[in-house]
CSV table of C-alpha atoms and ligand atoms in Angstrom, one decimal:
chain,number,residue,atom,x,y,z
A,869,MET,CA,12.6,-11.2,-25.3
A,870,THR,CA,13.4,-8.5,-23.7
A,871,GLN,CA,11.0,-6.8,-20.9
A,872,SER,CA,9.5,-3.4,-21.8
A,873,ALA,CA,9.9,-0.5,-19.6
A,874,VAL,CA,6.9,1.1,-17.3
A,875,ALA,CA,5.9,4.6,-17.4
A,876,VAL,CA,4.0,6.2,-14.2
A,877,VAL,CA,1.3,9.0,-14.4
A,878,ILE,CA,-0.2,10.1,-11.0
A,879,LEU,CA,-3.0,12.3,-11.3
A,880,ALA,CA,-3.1,14.9,-8.2
A,881,ALA,CA,-4.9,17.8,-10.2
A,882,GLY,CA,-8.1,17.6,-8.2
A,883,LYS,CA,-8.8,20.5,-5.9
A,884,GLY,CA,-9.8,18.2,-2.7
A,885,THR,CA,-12.5,20.5,-2.1
A,886,ARG,CA,-14.2,17.9,0.6
A,887,MET,CA,-10.7,18.1,2.7
A,888,LYS,CA,-11.8,21.8,3.3
A,889,SER,CA,-8.1,22.7,3.5
A,890,ASP,CA,-5.8,25.2,2.6
A,891,LEU,CA,-3.2,22.4,2.0
A,892,PRO,CA,-3.4,20.4,-1.4
A,893,LYS,CA,-5.1,17.0,-0.7
A,894,VAL,CA,-2.6,15.2,-1.8
A,895,LEU,CA,0.1,16.5,0.7
A,896,HIS,CA,-1.8,15.8,3.9
A,897,PRO,CA,0.5,13.4,5.9
A,898,LEU,CA,-0.1,10.0,6.7
A,899,ALA,CA,2.3,8.2,8.8
A,900,GLY,CA,4.0,11.3,8.8
A,901,ARG,CA,4.8,11.7,5.0
A,902,PRO,CA,2.8,13.5,2.4
A,903,MET,CA,-0.2,11.2,1.0
A,904,ILE,CA,1.6,11.5,-2.4
A,905,ARG,CA,4.9,10.4,-1.3
A,906,HIS,CA,3.4,7.1,-0.3
A,907,VAL,CA,2.2,6.5,-4.1
A,908,LEU,CA,5.8,7.5,-5.2
A,909,ASP,CA,7.5,5.3,-2.7
A,910,ALA,CA,5.3,1.9,-4.2
A,911,VAL,CA,5.7,3.1,-7.7
A,912,ALA,CA,9.7,3.3,-7.0
A,913,THR,CA,9.9,-0.7,-6.6
A,914,LEU,CA,8.7,-0.7,-10.2
A,915,SER,CA,12.1,1.3,-11.4
A,916,PRO,CA,10.0,3.0,-13.8
A,917,ALA,CA,11.6,4.6,-17.0
A,918,ARG,CA,9.4,7.9,-16.3
A,919,VAL,CA,6.9,9.2,-13.8
A,920,VAL,CA,4.9,12.4,-13.9
A,921,VAL,CA,2.7,14.2,-11.6
A,922,VAL,CA,-0.3,15.8,-13.2
A,923,VAL,CA,-1.2,18.7,-10.9
A,924,GLY,CA,-3.6,21.8,-11.4
A,925,PRO,CA,-2.3,25.3,-11.6
A,926,GLU,CA,-1.3,27.3,-8.7
A,927,GLN,CA,0.0,23.8,-6.9
A,928,GLN,CA,3.6,24.9,-6.6
A,929,SER,CA,3.8,23.1,-3.3
A,930,VAL,CA,2.8,19.9,-5.0
A,931,ALA,CA,5.7,20.1,-7.4
A,932,ALA,CA,8.1,21.0,-4.6
A,933,ALA,CA,6.8,18.2,-2.7
A,934,VAL,CA,7.4,15.2,-5.3
A,935,ALA,CA,10.5,16.7,-6.9
A,936,PRO,CA,12.7,15.5,-8.4
A,937,VAL,CA,10.2,13.8,-10.4
A,938,PRO,CA,8.4,16.4,-12.7
A,939,VAL,CA,5.2,18.0,-13.1
A,940,ALA,CA,2.6,18.4,-15.7
A,941,VAL,CA,0.3,21.2,-15.3
A,942,GLN,CA,-3.8,20.6,-16.2
A,943,THR,CA,-4.8,24.2,-16.9
A,944,ARG,CA,-8.7,22.8,-16.1
A,945,GLN,CA,-10.2,20.3,-14.7
A,946,LEU,CA,-11.7,18.7,-17.5
A,947,GLY,CA,-11.9,15.0,-16.2
A,948,THR,CA,-9.3,12.1,-15.8
A,949,ALA,CA,-8.7,11.7,-19.5
A,950,ASP,CA,-7.9,15.3,-19.9
A,951,ALA,CA,-5.5,15.1,-16.6
A,952,VAL,CA,-3.8,12.0,-18.6
A,953,ARG,CA,-3.4,14.0,-22.0
A,954,ALA,CA,-1.8,17.1,-20.2
A,955,ALA,CA,0.9,14.6,-19.4
A,956,SER,CA,1.0,13.5,-23.1
A,957,ASP,CA,4.4,15.5,-23.6
A,958,SER,CA,6.1,13.3,-20.9
A,959,LEU,CA,5.1,10.1,-22.4
A,960,ALA,CA,5.9,11.2,-26.1
A,961,GLY,CA,7.1,8.1,-28.1
A,962,PHE,CA,6.8,5.7,-25.2
A,963,ALA,CA,5.7,2.4,-26.1
A,964,GLY,CA,6.0,0.0,-22.6
A,965,GLU,CA,3.4,0.0,-20.0
A,966,VAL,CA,1.9,3.2,-18.8
A,967,LEU,CA,0.3,3.0,-15.3
A,968,VAL,CA,-2.3,5.9,-14.3
A,969,LEU,CA,-2.5,5.9,-10.6
A,970,TYR,CA,-4.2,8.6,-8.5
A,971,GLY,CA,-2.2,10.7,-5.8
A,972,ASP,CA,-5.0,10.3,-3.2
A,973,THR,CA,-5.0,6.4,-3.3
A,974,PRO,CA,-2.2,6.4,-1.1
A,975,LEU,CA,-2.6,2.3,0.4
A,976,LEU,CA,-1.7,0.6,-2.8
A,977,THR,CA,1.0,-1.9,-2.5
A,978,PRO,CA,4.0,-2.6,-5.0
A,979,GLU,CA,2.8,-6.4,-5.1
A,980,THR,CA,-0.7,-5.0,-6.8
A,981,LEU,CA,1.3,-2.7,-8.9
A,982,ALA,CA,3.4,-5.5,-10.2
A,983,ARG,CA,0.4,-7.5,-10.7
A,984,MET,CA,-1.3,-4.8,-13.2
A,985,VAL,CA,2.1,-4.5,-15.0
A,986,GLU,CA,2.1,-8.4,-15.4
A,987,ALA,CA,-1.6,-8.5,-16.5
A,988,ARG,CA,-1.0,-5.9,-19.4
A,989,ARG,CA,2.2,-8.0,-20.5
A,990,ALA,CA,-0.1,-11.1,-20.5
A,991,ALA,CA,-0.9,-13.6,-23.7
A,992,ASP,CA,-3.9,-11.9,-24.6
A,993,ASP,CA,-2.5,-8.8,-25.0
A,994,PRO,CA,-4.7,-6.3,-23.2
A,995,ALA,CA,-5.1,-2.5,-24.2
A,996,VAL,CA,-6.0,-1.7,-20.8
A,997,VAL,CA,-5.9,-3.6,-17.6
A,998,VAL,CA,-8.2,-1.9,-15.0
A,999,LEU,CA,-7.9,-2.5,-11.2
A,1000,GLY,CA,-11.3,-3.5,-9.5
A,1001,PHE,CA,-12.4,-4.2,-6.3
A,1002,ARG,CA,-15.6,-5.4,-4.4
A,1003,PRO,CA,-16.5,-2.5,-1.9
A,1004,ALA,CA,-18.7,-3.1,0.8
A,1005,ASP,CA,-20.9,-0.1,0.0
A,1006,PRO,CA,-20.2,0.5,-3.8
A,1007,GLY,CA,-21.8,4.1,-3.7
A,1008,ALA,CA,-20.5,6.1,-6.2
A,1009,TYR,CA,-17.6,4.3,-7.8
A,1010,GLY,CA,-17.5,3.5,-11.4
A,1011,ARG,CA,-18.9,0.2,-12.0
A,1012,LEU,CA,-16.9,-2.5,-14.1
A,1013,ILE,CA,-19.0,-4.0,-16.8
A,1014,VAL,CA,-17.7,-7.9,-17.8
A,1015,ASN,CA,-19.5,-10.3,-20.2
A,1016,ALA,CA,-20.7,-13.6,-19.8
A,1017,ALA,CA,-17.0,-15.0,-20.9
A,1018,GLY,CA,-15.5,-12.8,-18.2
A,1019,THR,CA,-14.1,-9.9,-20.7
A,1020,LEU,CA,-14.0,-6.4,-19.3
A,1021,GLU,CA,-16.8,-4.7,-22.0
A,1022,LYS,CA,-16.9,-1.2,-20.3
A,1023,ILE,CA,-16.9,1.1,-17.2
A,1024,VAL,CA,-20.1,2.9,-16.4
A,1025,GLU,CA,-19.6,6.0,-14.0
A,1026,HIS,CA,-22.3,5.8,-11.4
A,1027,LEU,CA,-23.9,9.2,-12.2
A,1028,ASP,CA,-24.4,7.1,-15.8
A,1029,ALA,CA,-25.2,4.2,-14.9
A,1030,SER,CA,-28.7,2.3,-15.4
A,1031,PRO,CA,-30.3,0.5,-12.0
A,1032,ALA,CA,-29.3,-2.6,-13.5
A,1033,GLU,CA,-25.5,-1.8,-13.8
A,1034,ARG,CA,-25.5,0.0,-10.4
A,1035,ALA,CA,-26.2,-3.3,-9.2
A,1036,VAL,CA,-22.8,-4.6,-10.1
A,1037,GLY,CA,-20.5,-5.2,-7.5
A,1038,LEU,CA,-17.2,-5.0,-9.2
A,1039,CYS,CA,-16.0,-1.3,-8.8
A,1040,ASN,CA,-13.4,0.7,-10.8
A,1041,ALA,CA,-10.5,1.6,-8.3
A,1042,GLY,CA,-9.3,4.3,-10.5
A,1043,LEU,CA,-5.8,2.5,-11.4
A,1044,MET,CA,-5.1,1.5,-14.8
A,1045,ALA,CA,-2.4,-0.1,-16.8
A,1046,PHE,CA,-2.4,0.9,-20.7
A,1047,ASP,CA,-0.2,-0.4,-23.5
A,1048,GLY,CA,1.3,2.9,-24.2
A,1049,ARG,CA,1.4,2.0,-27.9
A,1050,ARG,CA,-2.5,2.4,-28.0
A,1051,MET,CA,-3.1,4.8,-25.2
A,1052,PHE,CA,-3.0,8.2,-27.2
A,1053,GLU,CA,-5.0,6.4,-29.8
A,1054,LEU,CA,-8.1,5.6,-27.4
A,1055,LEU,CA,-7.7,8.9,-25.5
A,1056,ASP,CA,-8.2,10.9,-28.9
A,1057,HIS,CA,-11.6,9.2,-29.0
A,1058,ILE,CA,-12.8,10.2,-25.6
A,1059,ASP,CA,-15.7,12.9,-25.3
A,1060,ALA,CA,-17.4,14.6,-22.5
A,1061,ASN,CA,-21.1,13.4,-23.6
A,1062,ASN,CA,-21.9,12.1,-20.0
A,1063,ALA,CA,-23.9,13.3,-16.7
A,1064,LYS,CA,-21.0,15.5,-15.7
A,1065,GLY,CA,-19.7,16.8,-19.2
A,1066,GLU,CA,-16.0,15.6,-18.3
A,1067,TYR,CA,-13.5,13.5,-20.6
A,1068,TYR,CA,-13.6,10.1,-18.6
A,1069,LEU,CA,-10.6,8.0,-18.7
A,1070,THR,CA,-12.8,5.0,-18.1
A,1071,ASP,CA,-14.3,5.1,-21.6
A,1072,ALA,CA,-11.0,4.1,-22.8
A,1073,VAL,CA,-12.5,0.7,-22.1
A,1074,GLY,CA,-15.4,0.8,-24.5
A,1075,LEU,CA,-13.5,2.2,-27.1
A,1076,ALA,CA,-10.5,-0.4,-26.9
A,1077,ARG,CA,-13.3,-3.2,-27.0
A,1078,VAL,CA,-15.0,-1.4,-30.3
A,1079,ARG,CA,-11.3,-1.6,-31.9
A,1080,GLY,CA,-11.2,-5.6,-30.7
A,1081,TYR,CA,-8.6,-5.1,-28.0
A,1082,ALA,CA,-8.7,-7.2,-25.1
A,1083,CYS,CA,-9.3,-5.6,-21.6
A,1084,THR,CA,-8.9,-7.1,-18.4
A,1085,VAL,CA,-9.7,-6.8,-14.4
A,1086,VAL,CA,-6.7,-7.4,-11.9
A,1087,GLU,CA,-8.9,-7.2,-8.5
A,1088,ALA,CA,-7.6,-6.1,-5.1
A,1089,PRO,CA,-8.8,-6.0,-1.6
A,1090,GLU,CA,-10.8,-3.0,-0.7
A,1091,SER,CA,-8.0,-1.3,2.1
A,1092,GLU,CA,-5.8,-1.2,-0.8
A,1093,VAL,CA,-7.5,1.0,-3.0
A,1094,MET,CA,-9.8,3.3,-0.5
A,1095,GLY,CA,-9.6,6.9,-1.9
A,1096,VAL,CA,-9.0,9.8,0.3
A,1097,ASN,CA,-11.4,12.6,-0.1
A,1098,CYS,CA,-12.3,13.9,3.2
A,1099,ARG,CA,-10.8,14.1,6.8
A,1100,ALA,CA,-12.9,11.2,8.1
A,1101,GLU,CA,-11.0,8.9,5.1
A,1102,LEU,CA,-7.9,10.6,5.9
A,1103,ALA,CA,-8.3,9.2,9.3
A,1104,GLU,CA,-9.5,5.6,8.1
A,1105,ALA,CA,-6.1,5.7,5.8
A,1106,GLU,CA,-4.1,6.7,8.7
A,1107,GLN,CA,-5.5,3.4,10.6
A,1108,GLN,CA,-4.6,1.1,7.8
A,1109,ILE,CA,-0.8,2.2,7.1
A,1110,GLN,CA,-0.5,2.2,11.1
A,1111,LYS,CA,-2.1,-1.5,11.2
A,1112,ARG,CA,0.6,-2.4,8.3
A,1113,LEU,CA,3.2,-0.8,10.5
A,1114,ARG,CA,2.7,-2.4,13.6
A,1115,ARG,CA,2.4,-5.6,11.9
A,1116,ALA,CA,5.6,-5.0,10.0
A,1117,ALA,CA,7.4,-3.7,13.5
A,1118,MET,CA,6.3,-7.2,15.3
A,1119,ASP,CA,7.5,-9.4,12.3
A,1120,ASN,CA,10.6,-7.8,12.7
A,1121,GLY,CA,11.1,-8.7,16.1
A,1122,ALA,CA,9.8,-6.0,18.4
A,1123,THR,CA,7.0,-6.3,21.2
A,1124,LEU,CA,4.2,-4.1,20.9
A,1125,THR,CA,2.3,-4.4,24.4
A,1126,ASP,CA,-0.7,-2.7,23.0
A,1127,PRO,CA,0.1,-2.6,19.2
A,1128,ASP,CA,-3.5,-0.4,18.6
A,1129,THR,CA,-2.0,2.3,20.6
A,1130,THR,CA,1.4,2.4,19.1
A,1131,TYR,CA,1.9,5.0,16.1
A,1132,PHE,CA,4.9,5.0,13.7
A,1133,ALA,CA,6.2,7.1,11.1
A,1134,LEU,CA,6.7,5.5,7.7
A,1135,ASP,CA,10.7,5.7,8.6
A,1136,THR,CA,10.9,4.4,11.7
A,1137,ARG,CA,13.4,2.0,12.4
A,1138,LEU,CA,13.4,-0.6,15.0
A,1139,GLY,CA,15.9,-3.3,16.2
A,1140,ARG,CA,15.4,-6.8,17.5
A,1141,ASP,CA,14.1,-7.5,20.9
A,1142,VAL,CA,12.8,-3.7,21.3
A,1143,THR,CA,9.9,-3.7,23.6
A,1144,VAL,CA,7.3,-0.7,23.3
A,1145,GLY,CA,4.9,0.1,25.8
A,1146,PRO,CA,1.1,1.2,25.2
A,1147,GLY,CA,0.6,5.1,24.2
A,1148,VAL,CA,4.0,5.6,22.1
A,1149,VAL,CA,4.4,7.9,19.5
A,1150,PHE,CA,7.1,7.8,16.9
A,1151,ALA,CA,7.3,11.0,14.6
A,1152,PRO,CA,9.5,10.9,11.6
A,1153,GLY,CA,13.4,10.1,12.1
A,1154,VAL,CA,13.8,7.8,14.7
A,1155,THR,CA,16.0,4.9,15.0
A,1156,VAL,CA,16.3,2.6,17.7
A,1157,ALA,CA,19.0,-0.5,18.1
A,1158,ASP,CA,18.3,-3.8,19.6
A,1159,ARG,CA,17.1,-4.4,22.9
A,1160,VAL,CA,16.0,-1.2,23.8
A,1161,GLU,CA,12.8,-0.7,26.0
A,1162,ILE,CA,10.3,2.1,25.7
A,1163,LYS,CA,8.0,2.2,28.3
A,1164,ALA,CA,4.5,3.5,28.1
A,1165,PHE,CA,3.6,7.2,26.7
A,1166,CYS,CA,6.7,8.4,25.0
A,1167,HIS,CA,7.2,10.7,22.3
A,1168,LEU,CA,10.1,10.4,19.8
A,1169,GLU,CA,11.0,12.3,17.0
A,1170,GLY,CA,14.3,12.9,15.0
A,1171,ALA,CA,16.0,10.8,17.8
A,1172,THR,CA,18.5,7.8,17.6
A,1173,VAL,CA,18.6,5.4,20.7
A,1174,ALA,CA,21.1,2.9,21.2
A,1175,GLU,CA,21.1,-0.7,22.1
A,1176,GLY,CA,19.9,-1.8,25.4
A,1177,ALA,CA,18.6,1.7,26.6
A,1178,THR,CA,15.8,2.8,28.7
A,1179,ILE,CA,13.1,5.7,27.7
A,1180,GLY,CA,10.2,6.5,29.7
A,1181,PRO,CA,7.5,6.5,30.8
A,1182,TYR,CA,6.3,9.5,29.7
A,1183,ALA,CA,9.9,10.7,28.1
A,1184,ARG,CA,9.8,13.0,25.3
A,1185,LEU,CA,12.8,12.9,22.6
A,1186,ARG,CA,12.9,15.6,20.3
A,1187,PRO,CA,15.1,16.0,17.0
A,1188,GLY,CA,18.9,15.3,17.7
A,1189,ALA,CA,18.4,13.4,21.0
A,1190,VAL,CA,21.1,10.7,20.5
A,1191,ILE,CA,20.9,8.2,23.1
A,1192,GLY,CA,23.8,6.0,23.9
A,1193,PRO,CA,24.1,2.1,24.7
A,1194,GLY,CA,22.4,1.2,27.8
A,1195,ALA,CA,21.3,5.0,28.8
A,1196,HIS,CA,18.1,5.9,31.0
A,1197,VAL,CA,15.7,8.4,30.0
A,1198,GLY,CA,13.2,8.3,32.7
A,1199,ASN,CA,9.7,10.1,33.1
A,1200,PHE,CA,9.1,13.8,32.4
A,1201,VAL,CA,12.2,14.0,30.5
A,1202,GLU,CA,12.4,16.3,27.4
A,1203,ILE,CA,16.0,15.9,25.5
A,1204,LYS,CA,16.4,18.3,22.6
A,1205,ASN,CA,19.7,18.2,20.3
A,1206,GLY,CA,21.7,16.2,23.2
A,1207,THR,CA,23.5,13.7,23.2
A,1208,LEU,CA,23.6,10.8,25.8
A,1209,GLU,CA,26.6,8.7,26.2
A,1210,ALA,CA,26.8,5.0,27.1
A,1211,GLY,CA,25.1,4.5,30.2
A,1212,ALA,CA,24.5,8.2,31.2
A,1213,LYS,CA,21.3,8.4,33.3
A,1214,VAL,CA,18.5,11.2,33.2
A,1215,ASN,CA,15.7,9.4,35.1
A,1216,HIS,CA,13.3,12.3,36.7
A,1217,LEU,CA,11.9,15.8,35.3
A,1218,THR,CA,14.9,17.3,33.4
A,1219,TYR,CA,15.1,19.3,30.3
A,1220,ILE,CA,18.4,18.6,28.3
A,1221,GLY,CA,18.6,20.8,25.3
A,1222,ASP,CA,22.0,21.6,23.2
A,1223,ALA,CA,24.0,19.5,25.7
A,1224,SER,CA,26.5,16.7,25.7
A,1225,ILE,CA,26.5,14.3,28.7
A,1226,GLY,CA,29.4,12.2,29.4
A,1227,ALA,CA,29.3,8.5,29.8
A,1228,ARG,CA,27.9,6.9,33.3
A,1229,ALA,CA,27.2,10.7,34.2
A,1230,ASN,CA,24.2,11.2,36.4
A,1231,ILE,CA,21.5,14.1,36.2
A,1232,GLY,CA,19.7,14.2,39.2
A,1233,ALA,CA,15.8,15.0,39.2
A,1234,GLY,CA,14.6,18.3,38.0
A,1235,THR,CA,18.0,19.5,36.2
A,1236,ILE,CA,17.4,22.2,33.6
A,1237,THR,CA,20.2,23.0,31.3
A,1238,CYS,CA,19.5,26.9,30.5
A,1239,ASN,CA,20.1,26.6,26.7
A,1240,TYR,CA,18.5,29.9,25.5
A,1241,ASP,CA,18.7,33.6,26.4
A,1242,GLY,CA,16.1,35.0,24.4
A,1243,PHE,CA,18.7,35.7,21.5
A,1244,ALA,CA,20.6,32.5,21.2
A,1245,LYS,CA,21.0,28.8,22.0
A,1246,SER,CA,24.1,27.8,24.0
A,1247,ARG,CA,25.9,24.4,24.6
A,1248,THR,CA,26.0,22.7,28.0
A,1249,VAL,CA,28.9,19.8,28.3
A,1250,ILE,CA,28.9,17.6,31.0
A,1251,GLY,CA,32.1,15.4,31.3
A,1252,ALA,CA,31.9,11.4,31.8
A,1253,GLY,CA,30.9,10.2,35.5
A,1254,ALA,CA,29.9,13.9,36.7
A,1255,PHE,CA,26.8,14.1,39.2
A,1256,ILE,CA,24.5,16.8,38.8
A,1257,GLY,CA,22.6,17.3,42.1
A,1258,SER,CA,18.7,17.5,41.8
A,1259,ASN,CA,16.9,20.8,40.8
A,1260,SER,CA,20.3,22.3,39.4
A,1261,SER,CA,20.3,25.2,36.6
A,1262,LEU,CA,23.1,24.8,34.0
A,1263,VAL,CA,23.5,27.9,32.7
A,1264,ALA,CA,24.8,27.6,29.2
A,1265,PRO,CA,27.5,27.9,28.2
A,1266,VAL,CA,28.9,25.9,30.8
A,1267,HIS,CA,31.5,22.6,31.0
A,1268,ILE,CA,31.1,20.6,33.8
A,1269,GLY,CA,34.2,18.7,34.0
A,1270,ALA,CA,34.5,14.7,34.3
A,1271,GLY,CA,33.8,13.3,37.7
A,1272,ALA,CA,32.8,16.4,39.4
A,1273,ILE,CA,29.6,16.9,41.6
A,1274,ILE,CA,27.3,19.6,41.8
A,1275,GLY,CA,25.4,20.2,44.7
A,1276,ALA,CA,21.5,20.4,44.7
A,1277,GLY,CA,19.6,23.2,43.8
A,1278,SER,CA,22.7,25.2,42.3
A,1279,VAL,CA,22.5,27.5,39.6
A,1280,VAL,CA,25.8,26.9,38.0
A,1281,VAL,CA,27.1,30.1,35.5
A,1282,LYS,CA,30.7,29.3,35.3
A,1283,ASP,CA,32.8,26.1,34.3
A,1284,VAL,CA,33.3,23.5,36.8
A,1285,GLU,CA,36.8,21.6,37.1
A,1286,PRO,CA,37.0,18.2,36.7
A,1287,ASP,CA,36.4,16.2,39.9
A,1288,ALA,CA,35.8,19.5,42.0
A,1289,LEU,CA,32.6,20.0,44.1
A,1290,THR,CA,30.4,22.8,43.1
A,1291,VAL,CA,27.8,24.2,45.4
A,1292,ALA,CA,26.0,27.5,44.0
A,1293,ARG,CA,23.1,28.4,46.0
A,1294,GLY,CA,22.4,30.4,49.1
A,1295,ARG,CA,24.3,29.2,52.4
A,1296,GLN,CA,21.9,27.9,54.8
A,1297,GLN,CA,21.3,29.5,58.4
A,1298,ASN,CA,19.3,27.7,61.0
A,1299,TYR,CA,18.2,30.1,64.0
A,1300,ILE,CA,17.7,27.6,67.2
A,1301,GLY,CA,14.2,28.2,68.6
A,1302,TRP,CA,13.3,31.3,66.3
A,1303,ALA,CA,10.2,29.4,65.5
A,1304,ALA,CA,8.8,28.4,68.8
A,1305,LYS,CA,9.7,32.1,69.9
A,1306,PHE,CA,7.7,33.7,66.9
A,1307,ARG,CA,4.7,31.9,67.4
A,1308,SER,CA,4.4,33.0,71.5
A,1309,GLU,CA,5.0,36.4,70.5
A,1310,LYS,CA,2.0,36.6,68.3
A,1311,LYS,CA,-0.4,34.7,70.5
A,1312,LYS,CA,0.3,37.8,73.3
B,1895,LIG,C1,-13.1,8.0,-10.6
B,1895,LIG,C2,-13.1,7.1,-11.7
B,1895,LIG,C3,-14.4,6.1,-11.2
B,1895,LIG,C4,-13.4,5.2,-10.0
B,1895,LIG,C5,-13.1,6.2,-8.9
B,1895,LIG,C6,-12.6,5.5,-7.6
B,1895,LIG,C7,-13.4,8.6,-13.8
B,1895,LIG,C8,-14.1,9.0,-14.6
B,1895,LIG,N1,-13.8,7.6,-13.3
B,1895,LIG,O1,-13.8,8.6,-10.2
B,1895,LIG,O2,-14.7,5.2,-12.0
B,1895,LIG,O3,-14.8,4.4,-9.5
B,1895,LIG,O4,-12.1,7.2,-9.5
B,1895,LIG,O5,-12.1,6.5,-6.7
B,1895,LIG,O6,-12.2,8.5,-13.9
B,1895,LIG,N2,-8.2,14.5,-11.7
B,1895,LIG,C9,-7.3,15.4,-12.4
B,1895,LIG,N3,-7.9,16.2,-13.1
B,1895,LIG,C10,-9.1,16.3,-13.3
B,1895,LIG,C11,-10.2,15.0,-12.6
B,1895,LIG,C12,-9.5,14.5,-11.8
B,1895,LIG,O7,-5.8,15.3,-11.8
B,1895,LIG,O8,-9.6,17.0,-14.2
B,1895,LIG,C13,-7.7,13.5,-10.5
B,1895,LIG,C14,-8.3,14.0,-9.1
B,1895,LIG,O9,-6.9,14.9,-8.3
B,1895,LIG,C15,-8.1,12.3,-8.4
B,1895,LIG,C16,-8.2,11.3,-9.9
B,1895,LIG,O10,-8.1,12.4,-10.8
B,1895,LIG,O11,-6.8,12.2,-8.0
B,1895,LIG,C17,-9.7,11.0,-9.4
B,1895,LIG,O12,-10.6,12.1,-9.7
B,1895,LIG,P1,-12.3,12.0,-9.2
B,1895,LIG,O13,-12.7,13.3,-9.6
B,1895,LIG,O14,-12.0,11.8,-7.8
B,1895,LIG,O15,-12.8,10.8,-9.9
B,1895,LIG,P2,-14.0,9.9,-9.4
B,1895,LIG,O16,-15.0,10.6,-9.8
B,1895,LIG,O17,-13.8,9.6,-7.6
B,1896,LIG,CA1,-12.2,10.6,-6.0
């Protein structure tokens, strides 16, 4: 038997009022990526034949964030069943499994999605498979009403539930898998006769049972199905994702000295035997090769670190920082759009911007590349083995030749030949006895 295809509808037309934000809820980032992209990433593992995101009117920013996945617009927010109907054009004639997910439930795992699809294809041929969970506090969730034989009979929304139904601990996570051939038949019969006056997707279960179709429940842990409705839940979801990312980093051979204080982006890549000290933040776009040590309190974003390099403590690598093998970046050093070749050292209190630094060059404490004149950025190029004395300012555009030495405190405005010595500062004068004479004159 050939396996039927999977289509996915992601509901994201809700206003997200409780976020109190100008940004649509599903665009709030988790681990550096918009919430809805987490859902799309999980969905992608199913290789679905069709995916469509249901958005509200004037949510072009959501459409842009999910592209090239298409959107369907739900003009008025009449409930979750109405939202799925808004996607009907995209699903016309689809006879496989239709998964309905929420854009604000970002912690779902590919494994759970696969279990839902599998349950839909099981021998009892259910019309609807519902993802259930048993929250510590069932609160306002819809309740799953299961009969003595273990069959799912209906879903009752909290507002519409009797006290006995509210006592049920098994709740609706919101995720459902439909048989595409029967889905619209069920949706067509859903009305808005309920406490909220909305078209509830959850009514599809009761309607299916009336028609004699089977309905089943797949259970998932609460941590996976939590919805994000407010900033506190956003923070909770971030913690859950960080927990997973920390665990994955350690499973892949990185040492995290204090995992609870390490923050990853979803796309962070760490090699083997990487050591990460306390308080390190990986913003998006960071790749770290094997045997790198990142000491405490560093912030990295859009940076690439080659094997055996040492970073920090207290270093900041900004976008375009490329750190070569065995290079050292020390405390209070900021590097932006700058390359350090193998074995180069920038150990203390330095700003490197729009620069390339040759192999084994040594950049002294307090060196600043002056890359910006208020209008344009210019590059500094430092050759292999050059030595830049402490507290030098390199005024770009400028080239320092390989092997050159720059005297401490220099302000370098002209190119320096390879192997030259440059001293570009006021010449020192010593006036013997001057200070003593000065003091004795003042005492008179
Ligand atoms: C829904 C379920 C409830 C379940 C809970 C889990 C229904 C009727 N109830 O309730 O059983 O326990 O989720 O979190 O389905 N949306 C639209 N258009 C609409 C309405 C909603 O796109 O017209 C989207 C929202 O953006 C959101 C999702 O659907 O992503 C869920 O809507 P929401 O109003 O939060 O449903 P709940 O009342 O939480
Ligand atoms: Ca909700």
